[in-house]
mmCIF file of C-alpha atoms (C1' of nucleotides) in Angstrom:
data_model
loop_
_atom_site.group_PDB
_atom_site.id
_atom_site.type_symbol
_atom_site.label_atom_id
_atom_site.label_comp_id
_atom_site.label_asym_id
_atom_site.label_seq_id
_atom_site.Cartn_x
_atom_site.Cartn_y
_atom_site.Cartn_z
ATOM 1 C CA MET A 71 -0.096 50.774 -23.346
ATOM 2 C CA SER A 72 -2.476 47.920 -23.638
ATOM 3 C CA ASP A 73 -1.584 44.349 -23.053
ATOM 4 C CA THR A 74 -3.082 43.427 -26.352
ATOM 5 C CA ALA A 75 -0.767 45.678 -28.236
ATOM 6 C CA SER A 76 2.299 44.558 -26.390
ATOM 7 C CA LEU A 77 1.546 40.903 -26.800
ATOM 8 C CA ARG A 78 0.279 40.777 -30.310
ATOM 9 C CA PRO A 79 1.296 43.900 -32.194
ATOM 10 C CA ALA A 80 0.505 42.428 -35.612
ATOM 11 C CA ALA A 81 -1.109 44.688 -38.163
ATOM 12 C CA ARG A 82 -4.707 44.104 -39.015
ATOM 13 C CA ARG A 83 -5.022 42.625 -42.433
ATOM 14 C CA PRO A 84 -7.842 41.034 -44.352
ATOM 15 C CA GLY A 85 -7.497 37.339 -44.960
ATOM 16 C CA ARG A 86 -6.033 36.736 -41.521
ATOM 17 C CA PRO A 87 -8.786 36.226 -39.032
ATOM 18 C CA SER A 88 -6.208 35.549 -36.345
ATOM 19 C CA ASP A 89 -5.613 39.226 -35.740
ATOM 20 C CA ALA A 90 -9.176 39.866 -34.888
ATOM 21 C CA LEU A 91 -9.212 36.702 -32.858
ATOM 22 C CA ALA A 92 -6.104 37.738 -31.040
ATOM 23 C CA GLY A 93 -7.743 40.801 -29.614
ATOM 24 C CA CYS A 94 -10.765 38.742 -28.962
ATOM 25 C CA LEU A 95 -8.791 36.063 -27.159
ATOM 26 C CA VAL A 96 -7.180 38.474 -24.796
ATOM 27 C CA HIS A 97 -10.504 40.046 -24.140
ATOM 28 C CA ASP A 98 -12.015 36.639 -23.487
ATOM 29 C CA LEU A 99 -9.106 35.770 -21.278
ATOM 30 C CA ARG A 100 -9.608 38.830 -19.132
ATOM 31 C CA GLY A 101 -13.263 38.002 -18.845
ATOM 32 C CA LYS A 102 -12.454 34.406 -18.023
ATOM 33 C CA LEU A 103 -10.092 35.430 -15.280
ATOM 34 C CA ARG A 104 -12.533 37.902 -13.878
ATOM 35 C CA GLN A 105 -15.289 35.321 -13.838
ATOM 36 C CA ALA A 106 -12.993 33.028 -11.966
ATOM 37 C CA GLY A 107 -12.468 35.693 -9.358
ATOM 38 C CA LEU A 108 -8.931 36.372 -10.496
ATOM 39 C CA ARG A 109 -7.854 39.877 -11.176
ATOM 40 C CA PRO A 110 -6.548 40.001 -14.748
ATOM 41 C CA THR A 111 -3.104 41.309 -14.049
ATOM 42 C CA ARG A 112 -0.421 41.682 -16.643
ATOM 43 C CA GLN A 113 1.318 38.477 -15.579
ATOM 44 C CA ARG A 114 -1.814 36.388 -15.458
ATOM 45 C CA VAL A 115 -2.926 37.560 -18.851
ATOM 46 C CA ALA A 116 0.526 36.920 -20.291
ATOM 47 C CA LEU A 117 0.732 33.425 -18.851
ATOM 48 C CA GLY A 118 -2.829 32.762 -19.896
ATOM 49 C CA TRP A 119 -1.869 33.833 -23.379
ATOM 50 C CA LEU A 120 1.030 31.415 -23.452
ATOM 51 C CA LEU A 121 -1.116 28.627 -22.056
ATOM 52 C CA PHE A 122 -4.297 29.044 -24.036
ATOM 53 C CA GLY A 123 -3.041 30.924 -27.058
ATOM 54 C CA LYS A 124 -2.209 28.042 -29.317
ATOM 55 C CA GLY A 125 -4.146 24.887 -28.766
ATOM 56 C CA HIS A 126 -3.981 22.444 -25.928
ATOM 57 C CA ARG A 127 -0.728 21.784 -24.213
ATOM 58 C CA HIS A 128 1.038 20.204 -21.300
ATOM 59 C CA VAL A 129 3.456 22.330 -19.394
ATOM 60 C CA THR A 130 5.529 22.216 -16.301
ATOM 61 C CA ALA A 131 6.014 25.321 -14.218
ATOM 62 C CA GLU A 132 9.664 25.415 -15.166
ATOM 63 C CA ARG A 133 8.856 25.227 -18.857
ATOM 64 C CA LEU A 134 6.280 27.972 -18.717
ATOM 65 C CA TYR A 135 8.725 30.109 -16.817
ATOM 66 C CA GLU A 136 11.279 29.717 -19.585
ATOM 67 C CA GLU A 137 8.703 30.488 -22.231
ATOM 68 C CA ALA A 138 7.642 33.601 -20.426
ATOM 69 C CA GLY A 139 11.246 34.685 -20.341
ATOM 70 C CA SER A 140 11.656 34.056 -24.065
ATOM 71 C CA ALA A 141 8.463 35.941 -24.749
ATOM 72 C CA ARG A 142 9.897 38.985 -23.013
ATOM 73 C CA VAL A 143 7.326 38.691 -20.253
ATOM 74 C CA PRO A 144 9.486 38.436 -17.193
ATOM 75 C CA VAL A 145 7.697 36.818 -14.296
ATOM 76 C CA SER A 146 9.206 35.162 -11.299
ATOM 77 C CA LEU A 147 9.101 31.407 -10.975
ATOM 78 C CA ALA A 148 7.092 31.745 -7.797
ATOM 79 C CA THR A 149 4.451 33.695 -9.670
ATOM 80 C CA VAL A 150 4.322 31.025 -12.335
ATOM 81 C CA TYR A 151 3.639 28.423 -9.678
ATOM 82 C CA ASN A 152 1.062 30.614 -7.989
ATOM 83 C CA THR A 153 -0.645 31.387 -11.252
ATOM 84 C CA LEU A 154 -0.751 27.781 -12.362
ATOM 85 C CA HIS A 155 -2.357 26.744 -9.117
ATOM 86 C CA GLN A 156 -4.800 29.622 -9.177
ATOM 87 C CA PHE A 157 -5.792 28.697 -12.716
ATOM 88 C CA THR A 158 -6.184 25.109 -11.644
ATOM 89 C CA GLU A 159 -8.410 26.031 -8.735
ATOM 90 C CA ALA A 160 -10.415 28.244 -11.017
ATOM 91 C CA GLY A 161 -10.999 25.287 -13.301
ATOM 92 C CA LEU A 162 -8.972 26.682 -16.172
ATOM 93 C CA LEU A 163 -6.297 24.020 -15.954
ATOM 94 C CA ARG A 164 -5.972 20.457 -14.880
ATOM 95 C CA GLU A 165 -3.081 19.165 -12.864
ATOM 96 C CA ILE A 166 -1.707 15.805 -13.835
ATOM 97 C CA ALA A 167 0.870 13.844 -11.938
ATOM 98 C CA VAL A 168 2.353 11.155 -14.072
ATOM 99 C CA ASP A 169 5.669 10.346 -12.624
ATOM 100 C CA GLY A 170 8.255 11.332 -10.148
ATOM 101 C CA ALA A 171 8.869 14.904 -9.287
ATOM 102 C CA LYS A 172 7.485 17.089 -12.012
ATOM 103 C CA THR A 173 3.898 18.209 -12.092
ATOM 104 C CA TYR A 174 2.272 18.868 -15.430
ATOM 105 C CA PHE A 175 -0.584 21.217 -16.133
ATOM 106 C CA ASP A 176 -2.945 20.434 -18.951
ATOM 107 C CA THR A 177 -5.020 23.025 -20.758
ATOM 108 C CA ASN A 178 -7.297 20.333 -22.090
ATOM 109 C CA LEU A 179 -10.127 20.039 -19.618
ATOM 110 C CA SER A 180 -12.213 17.492 -21.461
ATOM 111 C CA ALA A 181 -12.155 13.839 -20.500
ATOM 112 C CA HIS A 182 -9.083 12.305 -22.025
ATOM 113 C CA HIS A 183 -5.985 10.378 -21.100
ATOM 114 C CA HIS A 184 -2.271 10.347 -21.745
ATOM 115 C CA PHE A 185 0.637 8.609 -23.307
ATOM 116 C CA LEU A 186 3.846 8.899 -21.354
ATOM 117 C CA GLU A 187 6.961 8.441 -23.422
ATOM 118 C CA ASP A 188 9.582 6.320 -21.834
ATOM 119 C CA GLY A 189 11.825 8.788 -20.103
ATOM 120 C CA GLY A 190 8.791 10.317 -18.499
ATOM 121 C CA ASP A 191 9.559 13.544 -20.274
ATOM 122 C CA THR A 192 6.942 13.890 -22.941
ATOM 123 C CA LEU A 193 3.241 13.677 -22.400
ATOM 124 C CA VAL A 194 0.885 13.177 -25.322
ATOM 125 C CA ASP A 195 -2.877 13.337 -25.352
ATOM 126 C CA ILE A 196 -4.905 10.291 -26.146
ATOM 127 C CA PRO A 197 -7.937 11.606 -27.984
ATOM 128 C CA ALA A 198 -11.156 11.031 -26.103
ATOM 129 C CA GLY A 199 -12.899 7.910 -27.293
ATOM 130 C CA GLN A 200 -9.675 6.202 -28.268
ATOM 131 C CA ILE A 201 -9.639 4.510 -24.934
ATOM 132 C CA GLU A 202 -12.586 2.931 -23.280
ATOM 133 C CA LEU A 203 -13.181 2.040 -19.712
ATOM 134 C CA GLY A 204 -15.489 -0.896 -19.650
ATOM 135 C CA ARG A 205 -16.848 -0.758 -16.188
ATOM 136 C CA LEU A 206 -15.628 1.036 -13.164
ATOM 137 C CA PRO A 207 -15.160 -0.635 -9.837
ATOM 138 C CA GLU A 208 -17.439 0.234 -6.997
ATOM 139 C CA PRO A 209 -15.900 2.877 -4.794
ATOM 140 C CA PRO A 210 -15.505 2.132 -1.101
ATOM 141 C CA PRO A 211 -18.482 3.139 1.027
ATOM 142 C CA GLY A 212 -18.806 6.846 1.642
ATOM 143 C CA MET A 213 -16.765 7.690 -1.396
ATOM 144 C CA VAL A 214 -17.579 8.760 -4.898
ATOM 145 C CA ILE A 215 -15.456 8.621 -7.970
ATOM 146 C CA GLU A 216 -14.203 12.021 -8.859
ATOM 147 C CA ARG A 217 -12.117 11.275 -11.882
ATOM 148 C CA VAL A 218 -10.277 8.470 -13.589
ATOM 149 C CA ASP A 219 -6.818 8.982 -14.956
ATOM 150 C CA VAL A 220 -5.258 6.590 -17.389
ATOM 151 C CA VAL A 221 -1.585 6.754 -18.230
ATOM 152 C CA VAL A 222 -0.274 4.551 -21.013
ATOM 153 C CA ARG A 223 3.453 4.128 -20.600
ATOM 154 C CA LEU A 224 5.387 3.705 -23.811
ATOM 155 C CA ARG A 225 8.731 2.183 -24.584
ATOM 156 C CA ARG A 226 10.791 2.542 -27.716
ATOM 157 C CA ALA A 227 10.164 -0.530 -29.835
ATOM 158 C CA MET B 238 3.887 -20.861 -7.451
ATOM 159 C CA SER B 239 6.526 -20.747 -4.777
ATOM 160 C CA ASP B 240 5.759 -17.108 -4.149
ATOM 161 C CA THR B 241 2.334 -18.033 -3.024
ATOM 162 C CA ALA B 242 3.713 -20.491 -0.569
ATOM 163 C CA SER B 243 6.249 -18.152 0.818
ATOM 164 C CA LEU B 244 3.805 -15.309 1.110
ATOM 165 C CA ARG B 245 0.889 -17.207 2.542
ATOM 166 C CA PRO B 246 2.125 -20.141 4.510
ATOM 167 C CA ALA B 247 -0.388 -22.205 6.414
ATOM 168 C CA ALA B 248 0.110 -22.366 10.120
ATOM 169 C CA ARG B 249 2.021 -25.492 10.860
ATOM 170 C CA ARG B 250 1.573 -25.583 14.565
ATOM 171 C CA PRO B 251 -0.513 -24.002 17.208
ATOM 172 C CA GLY B 252 1.692 -22.039 19.504
ATOM 173 C CA ARG B 253 4.718 -20.605 17.755
ATOM 174 C CA PRO B 254 4.851 -21.217 14.046
ATOM 175 C CA SER B 255 6.737 -18.005 13.549
ATOM 176 C CA ASP B 256 10.182 -19.428 14.170
ATOM 177 C CA ALA B 257 9.981 -22.065 11.509
ATOM 178 C CA LEU B 258 8.212 -19.703 9.171
ATOM 179 C CA ALA B 259 10.694 -17.013 9.819
ATOM 180 C CA GLY B 260 13.509 -19.228 8.756
ATOM 181 C CA CYS B 261 11.630 -20.245 5.684
ATOM 182 C CA LEU B 262 10.634 -16.758 4.632
ATOM 183 C CA VAL B 263 14.006 -15.350 5.260
ATOM 184 C CA HIS B 264 15.563 -18.184 3.353
ATOM 185 C CA ASP B 265 13.300 -17.593 0.380
ATOM 186 C CA LEU B 266 13.968 -13.927 0.559
ATOM 187 C CA ARG B 267 17.695 -14.443 0.499
ATOM 188 C CA GLY B 268 17.331 -16.666 -2.521
ATOM 189 C CA LYS B 269 15.122 -14.129 -4.202
ATOM 190 C CA LEU B 270 17.635 -11.385 -3.634
ATOM 191 C CA ARG B 271 20.476 -13.515 -4.809
ATOM 192 C CA GLN B 272 18.617 -14.431 -7.961
ATOM 193 C CA ALA B 273 18.061 -10.774 -8.597
ATOM 194 C CA GLY B 274 21.773 -10.184 -8.334
ATOM 195 C CA LEU B 275 21.480 -8.436 -5.007
ATOM 196 C CA ARG B 276 23.642 -9.478 -2.148
ATOM 197 C CA PRO B 277 21.342 -10.424 0.734
ATOM 198 C CA THR B 278 22.635 -8.048 3.318
ATOM 199 C CA ARG B 279 21.107 -7.590 6.706
ATOM 200 C CA GLN B 280 19.344 -4.390 5.688
ATOM 201 C CA ARG B 281 17.969 -5.751 2.462
ATOM 202 C CA VAL B 282 16.657 -8.850 4.145
ATOM 203 C CA ALA B 283 15.099 -6.783 6.905
ATOM 204 C CA LEU B 284 13.428 -4.389 4.501
ATOM 205 C CA GLY B 285 12.353 -7.287 2.315
ATOM 206 C CA TRP B 286 10.821 -8.845 5.360
ATOM 207 C CA LEU B 287 8.832 -5.736 6.123
ATOM 208 C CA LEU B 288 7.774 -5.399 2.513
ATOM 209 C CA PHE B 289 6.904 -8.949 1.620
ATOM 210 C CA GLY B 290 6.218 -10.416 5.014
ATOM 211 C CA LYS B 291 2.543 -9.738 5.326
ATOM 212 C CA GLY B 292 0.608 -9.497 2.117
ATOM 213 C CA HIS B 293 0.677 -6.832 -0.542
ATOM 214 C CA ARG B 294 1.189 -3.274 0.413
ATOM 215 C CA HIS B 295 1.905 0.225 -0.732
ATOM 216 C CA VAL B 296 4.679 2.080 0.985
ATOM 217 C CA THR B 297 6.537 5.290 0.692
ATOM 218 C CA ALA B 298 10.218 5.413 1.489
ATOM 219 C CA GLU B 299 9.500 7.531 4.528
ATOM 220 C CA ARG B 300 6.941 5.074 5.842
ATOM 221 C CA LEU B 301 9.193 2.082 5.408
ATOM 222 C CA TYR B 302 11.955 3.958 7.129
ATOM 223 C CA GLU B 303 9.723 4.534 10.150
ATOM 224 C CA GLU B 304 8.641 0.918 10.192
ATOM 225 C CA ALA B 305 12.200 -0.238 10.097
ATOM 226 C CA GLY B 306 12.930 1.974 13.062
ATOM 227 C CA SER B 307 9.956 0.574 14.975
ATOM 228 C CA ALA B 308 11.041 -2.945 14.119
ATOM 229 C CA ARG B 309 14.395 -2.302 15.750
ATOM 230 C CA VAL B 310 16.129 -2.566 12.380
ATOM 231 C CA PRO B 311 17.902 0.734 12.107
ATOM 232 C CA VAL B 312 18.669 1.649 8.521
ATOM 233 C CA SER B 313 19.368 5.053 7.117
ATOM 234 C CA LEU B 314 16.780 6.747 4.982
ATOM 235 C CA ALA B 315 19.246 6.821 2.116
ATOM 236 C CA THR B 316 19.552 3.059 2.282
ATOM 237 C CA VAL B 317 15.795 2.704 2.249
ATOM 238 C CA TYR B 318 15.652 4.732 -0.944
ATOM 239 C CA ASN B 319 18.501 2.796 -2.467
ATOM 240 C CA THR B 320 16.992 -0.518 -1.515
ATOM 241 C CA LEU B 321 13.561 0.357 -2.829
ATOM 242 C CA HIS B 322 15.015 1.339 -6.153
ATOM 243 C CA GLN B 323 17.220 -1.719 -6.325
ATOM 244 C CA PHE B 324 14.214 -3.927 -5.590
ATOM 245 C CA THR B 325 12.261 -2.114 -8.250
ATOM 246 C CA GLU B 326 14.984 -2.595 -10.826
ATOM 247 C CA ALA B 327 15.188 -6.217 -9.858
ATOM 248 C CA GLY B 328 11.482 -6.590 -10.534
ATOM 249 C CA LEU B 329 10.525 -7.216 -6.936
ATOM 250 C CA LEU B 330 8.586 -3.993 -6.589
ATOM 251 C CA ARG B 331 6.636 -1.650 -8.750
ATOM 252 C CA GLU B 332 6.904 2.076 -8.519
ATOM 253 C CA ILE B 333 3.681 4.009 -8.782
ATOM 254 C CA ALA B 334 3.411 7.740 -9.104
ATOM 255 C CA VAL B 335 -0.041 8.925 -8.320
ATOM 256 C CA ASP B 336 0.264 12.468 -7.261
ATOM 257 C CA GLY B 337 2.579 15.230 -6.363
ATOM 258 C CA ALA B 338 5.733 14.595 -4.520
ATOM 259 C CA LYS B 339 5.540 11.205 -2.883
ATOM 260 C CA THR B 340 6.449 8.030 -4.678
ATOM 261 C CA TYR B 341 4.779 4.809 -3.684
ATOM 262 C CA PHE B 342 6.152 1.326 -4.060
ATOM 263 C CA ASP B 343 3.796 -1.562 -4.547
ATOM 264 C CA THR B 344 4.610 -5.150 -3.685
ATOM 265 C CA ASN B 345 1.792 -6.371 -5.886
ATOM 266 C CA LEU B 346 3.312 -7.022 -9.279
ATOM 267 C CA SER B 347 0.260 -8.385 -11.014
ATOM 268 C CA ALA B 348 -1.824 -6.248 -13.335
ATOM 269 C CA HIS B 349 -4.077 -4.120 -11.249
ATOM 270 C CA HIS B 350 -5.013 -0.517 -10.631
ATOM 271 C CA HIS B 351 -5.586 1.887 -7.784
ATOM 272 C CA PHE B 352 -8.020 3.997 -5.889
ATOM 273 C CA LEU B 353 -6.588 7.216 -4.571
ATOM 274 C CA GLU B 354 -8.427 8.659 -1.608
ATOM 275 C CA ASP B 355 -8.994 12.328 -1.753
ATOM 276 C CA GLY B 356 -6.081 13.805 0.065
ATOM 277 C CA GLY B 357 -3.783 11.709 -2.049
ATOM 278 C CA ASP B 358 -2.660 9.949 1.074
ATOM 279 C CA THR B 359 -4.103 6.493 0.901
ATOM 280 C CA LEU B 360 -3.770 4.142 -1.983
ATOM 281 C CA VAL B 361 -6.012 1.107 -2.300
ATOM 282 C CA ASP B 362 -5.788 -1.735 -4.762
ATOM 283 C CA ILE B 363 -8.505 -2.289 -7.274
ATOM 284 C CA PRO B 364 -8.656 -6.042 -7.721
ATOM 285 C CA ALA B 365 -7.726 -7.151 -11.198
ATOM 286 C CA GLY B 366 -10.784 -7.684 -13.336
ATOM 287 C CA GLN B 367 -12.812 -5.080 -11.474
ATOM 288 C CA ILE B 368 -11.833 -2.572 -14.058
ATOM 289 C CA GLU B 369 -11.836 -3.166 -17.735
ATOM 290 C CA LEU B 370 -10.079 -1.353 -20.490
ATOM 291 C CA GLY B 371 -12.165 -1.696 -23.586
ATOM 292 C CA ARG B 372 -9.639 -1.024 -26.244
ATOM 293 C CA LEU B 373 -6.274 0.572 -26.100
ATOM 294 C CA PRO B 374 -5.246 3.366 -28.393
ATOM 295 C CA GLU B 375 -2.608 2.738 -30.988
ATOM 296 C CA PRO B 376 0.774 3.826 -29.764
ATOM 297 C CA PRO B 377 2.706 6.351 -31.845
ATOM 298 C CA PRO B 378 4.988 4.788 -34.469
ATOM 299 C CA GLY B 379 8.135 3.222 -33.121
ATOM 300 C CA MET B 380 6.623 2.829 -29.690
ATOM 301 C CA VAL B 381 5.069 -0.040 -27.844
ATOM 302 C CA ILE B 382 2.834 0.008 -24.838
ATOM 303 C CA GLU B 383 4.715 -1.047 -21.790
ATOM 304 C CA ARG B 384 2.053 -0.711 -19.171
ATOM 305 C CA VAL B 385 -1.225 1.006 -18.462
ATOM 306 C CA ASP B 386 -1.873 2.647 -15.143
ATOM 307 C CA VAL B 387 -5.330 3.600 -14.028
ATOM 308 C CA VAL B 388 -5.895 5.792 -11.019
ATOM 309 C CA VAL B 389 -9.426 6.285 -9.784
ATOM 310 C CA ARG B 390 -9.584 9.424 -7.696
ATOM 311 C CA LEU B 391 -12.117 9.376 -4.902
ATOM 312 C CA ARG B 392 -13.837 12.120 -3.014
ATOM 313 C CA ARG B 393 -15.763 11.882 0.225
ATOM 314 C CA ALA B 394 -19.431 11.705 -0.667
ATOM 315 C "C1'" DT C 130 -6.928 54.681 -2.121
ATOM 316 C "C1'" DT C 131 -6.556 49.916 -0.843
ATOM 317 C "C1'" DA C 132 -6.740 45.252 -1.047
ATOM 318 C "C1'" DC C 133 -4.981 42.003 -4.022
ATOM 319 C "C1'" DG C 134 -0.643 40.538 -6.690
ATOM 320 C "C1'" DT C 135 4.055 40.066 -7.458
ATOM 321 C "C1'" DG C 136 9.121 39.440 -6.861
ATOM 322 C "C1'" DC C 137 12.684 37.915 -4.328
ATOM 323 C "C1'" DA C 138 15.059 35.090 -1.358
ATOM 324 C "C1'" DA C 139 14.844 31.975 2.106
ATOM 325 C "C1'" DA C 140 12.284 27.746 3.708
ATOM 326 C "C1'" DT C 141 10.481 23.029 2.833
ATOM 327 C "C1'" DA C 142 10.079 18.386 1.144
ATOM 328 C "C1'" DA C 143 11.454 14.466 -1.253
ATOM 329 C "C1'" DT C 144 15.096 12.310 -3.047
ATOM 330 C "C1'" DT C 145 20.067 11.631 -4.553
ATOM 331 C "C1'" DT C 146 25.028 11.493 -4.155
ATOM 332 C "C1'" DG C 147 30.037 11.321 -2.463
ATOM 333 C "C1'" DC C 148 32.871 9.087 0.308
ATOM 334 C "C1'" DA C 149 34.772 6.789 4.430
ATOM 335 C "C1'" DG C 150 33.911 2.823 6.896
ATOM 336 C "C1'" DT C 151 31.515 -2.040 7.150
ATOM 337 C "C1'" DC C 152 30.176 -6.599 5.911
ATOM 338 C "C1'" DC C 153 29.240 -10.577 2.831
ATOM 339 C "C1'" DC C 154 31.337 -14.251 0.144
ATOM 340 C "C1'" DG D 64 40.739 -9.813 1.465
ATOM 341 C "C1'" DG D 65 38.298 -7.342 -1.798
ATOM 342 C "C1'" DG D 66 34.628 -5.473 -3.777
ATOM 343 C "C1'" DA D 67 29.850 -4.682 -2.939
ATOM 344 C "C1'" DC D 68 26.928 -2.237 0.551
ATOM 345 C "C1'" DT D 69 25.784 1.189 4.091
ATOM 346 C "C1'" DG D 70 25.496 5.490 6.774
ATOM 347 C "C1'" DC D 71 25.904 10.076 7.164
ATOM 348 C "C1'" DA D 72 25.647 14.593 5.787
ATOM 349 C "C1'" DA D 73 25.751 17.619 2.167
ATOM 350 C "C1'" DA D 74 23.821 18.436 -2.519
ATOM 351 C "C1'" DT D 75 19.866 18.576 -5.823
ATOM 352 C "C1'" DT D 76 15.372 19.354 -7.496
ATOM 353 C "C1'" DA D 77 10.702 20.821 -7.287
ATOM 354 C "C1'" DT D 78 7.852 23.622 -4.945
ATOM 355 C "C1'" DT D 79 6.091 26.868 -1.223
ATOM 356 C "C1'" DT D 80 6.077 30.844 1.786
ATOM 357 C "C1'" DG D 81 6.900 35.482 4.111
ATOM 358 C "C1'" DC D 82 7.134 39.989 3.425
ATOM 359 C "C1'" DA D 83 8.087 44.636 1.284
ATOM 360 C "C1'" DC D 84 6.628 46.838 -2.788
ATOM 361 C "C1'" DG D 85 3.662 47.506 -6.992
ATOM 362 C "C1'" DT D 86 -0.676 48.014 -9.361
ATOM 363 C "C1'" DA D 87 -5.617 47.232 -10.934
ATOM 364 C "C1'" DA D 88 -10.135 48.732 -9.685
#
DNA sequence: TTACGTGCAAATAATTTGCAGTCCC
DNA sequence: GGGACTGCAAATTATTTGCACGTAA
């Protein structure tokens, strides 16, 4: 049984390009993983599907674990953590630490920033270009700027 | 204002200004705590002393706990956590979450941002004005911007 | 086949909490 | 004296690790 079939068993019908894309996406995903030096195992493909299957998202390990469970793709929490970090190292994800304990992983790799809603629970993208850094400070000697993260904290009006 | 005076007192005498200053600083600190609705207990005054006694700083709970031990002011780690949070709620400190597990507390309340050195260990202030946010994005409806945090991640060149 | 992955449970790490005893006002 | 504060140790929460077994190439 192929992963494709198990994950997206929809019938092929004209007028719905998503079916064709679905197969394509999984195929791409496997290629992506392989290129990153990661063996495309069932779990990695499944988690990759959940992560990259429907637009950009922010997830915590816990959340992805629950989703995997709901999607009838049982993986252990440890594997979710491992996979998320492997994806991050492979440049497929970005790790963002906004507050306190939880670590979020962002599938959006392009330069952009975040809104943090008051409880610290929800993270929302700020479209690139909507925020503008005038000039950056000079880094201390011997250091280079790797990345700039902006978090806009929100409060209910 | 008075903060400036209490934080950066000029030396009044060659020799041992520390006694007079100590009284003054401690006195201010007690007043500060009282104004914030916090009873100026021995531990709070001692921790306040370590925090506010010598210029702005970034500390983790763990670090402050060690310092307190070194300064012959034994407090429990739990009390350090409690105190830091109480100070934060009282507006005496600012909590900054830059990465992963550790939470830093910043005694500098003015608008400013941070450099984060690569390991995520050291946090350095970026003087206000050295960084410039062009324009801020519009917050989602029903929300207002409370604060903007910028973290500039550094890597060894 | 065989090294790489995975699951599980136990180990860490940072932080919080419950409660008996202590100290400030 | 009385209620706020503290210390300790146990509880939580988020995450990591060690190791036997499973599986993709």
